[in-house]
Coordinates of C-alpha atoms in Angstrom, one line a residue:
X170 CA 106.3 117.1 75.9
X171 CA 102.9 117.9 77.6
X172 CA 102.3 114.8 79.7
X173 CA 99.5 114.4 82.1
X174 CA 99.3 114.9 85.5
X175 CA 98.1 111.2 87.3
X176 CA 96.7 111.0 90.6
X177 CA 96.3 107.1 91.8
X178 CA 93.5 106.5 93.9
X179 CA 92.7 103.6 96.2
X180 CA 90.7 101.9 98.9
X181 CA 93.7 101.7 102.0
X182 CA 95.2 98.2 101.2
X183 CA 94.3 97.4 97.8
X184 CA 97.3 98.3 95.7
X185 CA 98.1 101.6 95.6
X186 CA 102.3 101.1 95.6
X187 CA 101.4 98.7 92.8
X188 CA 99.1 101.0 90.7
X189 CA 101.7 103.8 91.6
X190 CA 104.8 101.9 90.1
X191 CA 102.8 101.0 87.2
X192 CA 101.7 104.8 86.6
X193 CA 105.4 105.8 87.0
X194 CA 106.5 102.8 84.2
X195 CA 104.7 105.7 81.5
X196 CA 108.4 107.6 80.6
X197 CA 109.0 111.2 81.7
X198 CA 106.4 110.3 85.0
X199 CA 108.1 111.2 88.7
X200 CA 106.4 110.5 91.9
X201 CA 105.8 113.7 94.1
X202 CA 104.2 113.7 97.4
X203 CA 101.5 111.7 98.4
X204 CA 98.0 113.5 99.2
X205 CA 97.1 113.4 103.2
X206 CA 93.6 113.4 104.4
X207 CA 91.5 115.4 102.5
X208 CA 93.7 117.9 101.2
X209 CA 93.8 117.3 97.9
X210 CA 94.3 121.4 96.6
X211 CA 97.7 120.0 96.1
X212 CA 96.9 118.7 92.7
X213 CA 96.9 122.4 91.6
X214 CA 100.6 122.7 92.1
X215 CA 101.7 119.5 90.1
X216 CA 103.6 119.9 86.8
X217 CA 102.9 117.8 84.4
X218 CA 104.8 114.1 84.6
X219 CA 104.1 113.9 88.0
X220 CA 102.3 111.4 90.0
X221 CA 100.5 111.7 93.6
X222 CA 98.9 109.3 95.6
X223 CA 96.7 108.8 98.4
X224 CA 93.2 107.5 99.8
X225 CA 90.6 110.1 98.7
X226 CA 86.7 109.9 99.4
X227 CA 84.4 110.3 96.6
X228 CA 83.1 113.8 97.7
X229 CA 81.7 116.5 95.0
X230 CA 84.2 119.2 95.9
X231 CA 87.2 117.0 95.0
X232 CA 85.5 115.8 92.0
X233 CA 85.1 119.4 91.0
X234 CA 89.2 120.0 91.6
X235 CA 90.4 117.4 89.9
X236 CA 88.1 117.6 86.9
X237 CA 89.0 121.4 86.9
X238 CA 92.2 120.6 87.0
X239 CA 92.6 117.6 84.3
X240 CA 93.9 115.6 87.0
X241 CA 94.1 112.1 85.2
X242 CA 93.0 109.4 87.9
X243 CA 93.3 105.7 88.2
X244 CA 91.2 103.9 91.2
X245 CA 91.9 100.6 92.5
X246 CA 89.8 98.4 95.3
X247 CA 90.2 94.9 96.5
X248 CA 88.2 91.9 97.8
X249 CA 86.8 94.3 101.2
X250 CA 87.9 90.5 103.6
X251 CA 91.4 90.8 102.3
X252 CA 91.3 94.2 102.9
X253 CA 90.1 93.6 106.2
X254 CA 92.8 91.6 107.2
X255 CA 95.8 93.7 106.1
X256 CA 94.3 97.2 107.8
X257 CA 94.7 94.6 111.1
X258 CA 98.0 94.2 110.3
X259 CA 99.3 97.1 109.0
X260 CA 97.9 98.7 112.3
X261 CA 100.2 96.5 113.9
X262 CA 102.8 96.0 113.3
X263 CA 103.3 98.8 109.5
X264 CA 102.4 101.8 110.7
X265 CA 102.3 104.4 113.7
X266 CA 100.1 107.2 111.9
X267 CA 96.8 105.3 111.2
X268 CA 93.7 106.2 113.6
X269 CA 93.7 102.1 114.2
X270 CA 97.4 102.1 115.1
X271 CA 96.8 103.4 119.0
X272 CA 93.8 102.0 119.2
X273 CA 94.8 98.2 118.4
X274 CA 98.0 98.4 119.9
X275 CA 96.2 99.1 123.3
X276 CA 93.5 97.8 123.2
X277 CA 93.9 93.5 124.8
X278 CA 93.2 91.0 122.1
X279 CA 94.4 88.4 119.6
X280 CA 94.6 89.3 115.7
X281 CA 91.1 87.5 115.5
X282 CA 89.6 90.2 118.4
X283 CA 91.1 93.2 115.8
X284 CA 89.9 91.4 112.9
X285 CA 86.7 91.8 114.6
X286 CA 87.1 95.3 115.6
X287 CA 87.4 96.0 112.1
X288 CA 84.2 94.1 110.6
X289 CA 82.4 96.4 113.4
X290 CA 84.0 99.5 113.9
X291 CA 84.1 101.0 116.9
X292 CA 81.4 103.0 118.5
X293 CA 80.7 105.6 121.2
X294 CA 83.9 105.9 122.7
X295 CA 84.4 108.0 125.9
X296 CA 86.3 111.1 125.2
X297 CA 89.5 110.3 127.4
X298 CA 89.7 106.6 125.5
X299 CA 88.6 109.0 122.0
X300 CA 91.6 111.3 122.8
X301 CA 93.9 108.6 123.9
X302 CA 93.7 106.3 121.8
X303 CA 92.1 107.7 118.3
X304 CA 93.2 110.9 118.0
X305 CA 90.3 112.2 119.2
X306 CA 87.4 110.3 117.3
X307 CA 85.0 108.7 118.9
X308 CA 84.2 106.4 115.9
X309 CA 85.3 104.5 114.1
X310 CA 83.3 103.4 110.9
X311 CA 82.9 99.6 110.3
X312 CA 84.1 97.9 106.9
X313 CA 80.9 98.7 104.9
X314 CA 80.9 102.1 105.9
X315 CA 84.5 102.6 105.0
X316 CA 84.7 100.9 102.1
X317 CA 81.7 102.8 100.5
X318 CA 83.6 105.9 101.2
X319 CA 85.6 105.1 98.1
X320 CA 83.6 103.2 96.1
X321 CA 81.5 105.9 93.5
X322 CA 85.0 106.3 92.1
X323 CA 84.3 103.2 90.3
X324 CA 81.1 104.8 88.8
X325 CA 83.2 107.9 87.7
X326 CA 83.2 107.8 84.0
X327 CA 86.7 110.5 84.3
X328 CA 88.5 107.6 85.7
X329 CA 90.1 104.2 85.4
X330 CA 88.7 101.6 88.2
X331 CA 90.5 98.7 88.9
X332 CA 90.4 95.5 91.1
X333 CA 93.8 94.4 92.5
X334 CA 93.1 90.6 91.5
X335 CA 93.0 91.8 88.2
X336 CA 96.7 93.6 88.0
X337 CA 98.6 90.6 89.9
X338 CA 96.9 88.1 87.5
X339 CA 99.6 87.3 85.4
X340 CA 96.7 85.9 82.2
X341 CA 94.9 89.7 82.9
X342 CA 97.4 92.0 83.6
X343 CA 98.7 92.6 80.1
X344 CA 95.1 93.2 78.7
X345 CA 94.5 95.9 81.6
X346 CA 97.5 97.7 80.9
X347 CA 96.9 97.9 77.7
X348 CA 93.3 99.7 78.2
X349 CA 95.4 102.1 81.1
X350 CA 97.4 103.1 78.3
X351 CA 94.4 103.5 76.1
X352 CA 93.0 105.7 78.5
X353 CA 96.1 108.2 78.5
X354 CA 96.2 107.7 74.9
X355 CA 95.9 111.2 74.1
X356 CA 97.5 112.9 76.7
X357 CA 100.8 110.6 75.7
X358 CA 100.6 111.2 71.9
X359 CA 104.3 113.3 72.7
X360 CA 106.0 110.3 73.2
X361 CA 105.3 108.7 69.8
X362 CA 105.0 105.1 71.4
X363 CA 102.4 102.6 70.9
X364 CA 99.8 101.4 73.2
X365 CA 101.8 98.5 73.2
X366 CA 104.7 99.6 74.3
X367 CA 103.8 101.4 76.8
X368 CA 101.8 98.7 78.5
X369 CA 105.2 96.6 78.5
X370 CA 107.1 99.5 80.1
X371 CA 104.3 99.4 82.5
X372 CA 104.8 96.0 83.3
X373 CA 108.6 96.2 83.7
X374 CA 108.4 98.7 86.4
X375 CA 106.1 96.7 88.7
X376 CA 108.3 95.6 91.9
X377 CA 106.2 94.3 94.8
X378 CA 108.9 93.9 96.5
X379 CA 109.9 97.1 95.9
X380 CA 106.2 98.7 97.9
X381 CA 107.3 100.2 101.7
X382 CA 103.6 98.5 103.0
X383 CA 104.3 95.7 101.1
X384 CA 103.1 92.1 102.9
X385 CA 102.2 89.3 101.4
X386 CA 100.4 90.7 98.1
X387 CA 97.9 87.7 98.0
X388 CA 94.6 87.1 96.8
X389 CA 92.0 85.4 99.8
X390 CA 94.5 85.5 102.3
X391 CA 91.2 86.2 104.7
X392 CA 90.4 82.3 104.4
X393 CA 93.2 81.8 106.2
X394 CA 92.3 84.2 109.3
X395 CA 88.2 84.1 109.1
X396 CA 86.6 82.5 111.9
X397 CA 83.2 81.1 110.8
X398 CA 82.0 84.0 113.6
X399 CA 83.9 86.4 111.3
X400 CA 82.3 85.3 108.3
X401 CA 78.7 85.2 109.7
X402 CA 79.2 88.7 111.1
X403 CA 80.9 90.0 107.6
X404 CA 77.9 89.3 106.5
X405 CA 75.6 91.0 108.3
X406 CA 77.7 93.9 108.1
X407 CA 79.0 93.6 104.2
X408 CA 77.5 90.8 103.0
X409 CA 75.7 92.9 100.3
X410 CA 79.1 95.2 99.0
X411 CA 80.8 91.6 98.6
X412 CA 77.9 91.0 95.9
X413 CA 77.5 94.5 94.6
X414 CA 81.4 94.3 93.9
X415 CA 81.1 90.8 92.3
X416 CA 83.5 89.0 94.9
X417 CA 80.5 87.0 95.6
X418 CA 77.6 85.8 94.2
X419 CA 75.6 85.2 97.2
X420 CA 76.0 84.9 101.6
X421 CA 77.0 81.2 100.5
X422 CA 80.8 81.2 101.5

């Protein structure tokens, strides 16, 4: 049986356990190693069945190397507030391997100050404080900048975008798997099982709880930690991406 080889792409903090479990709910699929930075030459040593992972910008040579090599890809972004809010925390108190992780955890300041921090990005840093305290980068792009990073993947007509409001809505999520499955359709043909089917086994694998960055796995959760000065600066910043990605219609919220 010839199944595909499935890469699951995301924005950091939108999903990607959750898109990953669902990929692996397709019979035969293992997970292998995730893809770090920009390395993704990887792909050219996975067997088919297997599943990798990771946070890859939209960039023409990687394009090229996974359309070469019939990498099958699934993308999923998230509301870029929410997203906001869980890099904060993830930086933390998650994770020690992030470029935010030093930084944060040194640098004085409330959650609200690093909520902040990450609506701006950080600029022009000495090299002692670069070297210190983000492995060696003096920058640090603010939301907008980061987030566009990923978001032409959307536009790429050889893969499946996704929001991650759409996959934990309970009234949507059966009608998305069912087009994921649609979009593998011919590469699973060996295992003789409907679309139908294979959504549900989908469905059945996915475990929140289950996700090693797993948190809270909520919807607007930034209501609850915006300042109005956050929201007015969010604006100026990404006030435009919120509309272009249809989390908002206009600056009114």
């Amino acid at each position: 049986m010839n199944l595909p080889r499935i890469f699951v792409n995301s924005v950091p903090k939108s999903g990607t356990h959750l898109l990953l479990q669902i990929m692996l709910g397709i019979p035969g699929t293992r997970k292998v190693k995730g893809i770090l930075g920009e390395n993704a030459n990887y792909v050219k040593e996975m067997v088919p069945g297997e599943v990798t992972y990771g946070h890859l910008y939209y960039v023409k040579s990687t394009i090229d190397l996974l359309n070469n090599e019939n990498i099958r890809r699934f993308f999923i972004y998230r509301d870029p507030r929410d997203v906001t809010v869980s890099m904060v925390y993830y930086a933390l108190y998650m994770s020690e391997t992030t470029f935010l992780h030093n930084y944060l955890k040194n640098t004085p300041g409330t959650v609200s100050d690093h909520i902040m921090t990450v609506i701006n990005g950080i600029k022009n840093l000495d090299v002692q404080t670069a070297e210190t305290l983000l492995h060696g980068h003096t920058e640090y792009p603010n939301i907008n900048e980061f987030y566009n990073q990923f978001m032409d993947w959307s536009q790429d007509p050889n893969t499946f975008s996704v929001r991650y409001e759409e996959l934990i809505d309970q009234r949507n999520r059966h009608h998305i798997l069912h087009n994921m499955a649609g979009f593998l359709e011919e590469d699973l043909k060996g295992l003789d099982l409907e679309k139908e089917k294979i959504a549900e086994m989908m469905n059945h694998n996915i475990n929140p709880k289950m996700s090693p960055t797993f948190r809270e796995g909520k919807t607007g959760g930034w209501k609850n930690h915006f300042t109005e000065e956050h929201k007015r600066r969010f604006k100026e910043v990404a006030g435009d991406l919120l509309i272009r990605l249809g989390y908002e219609t206009d600056d009114h919220w």
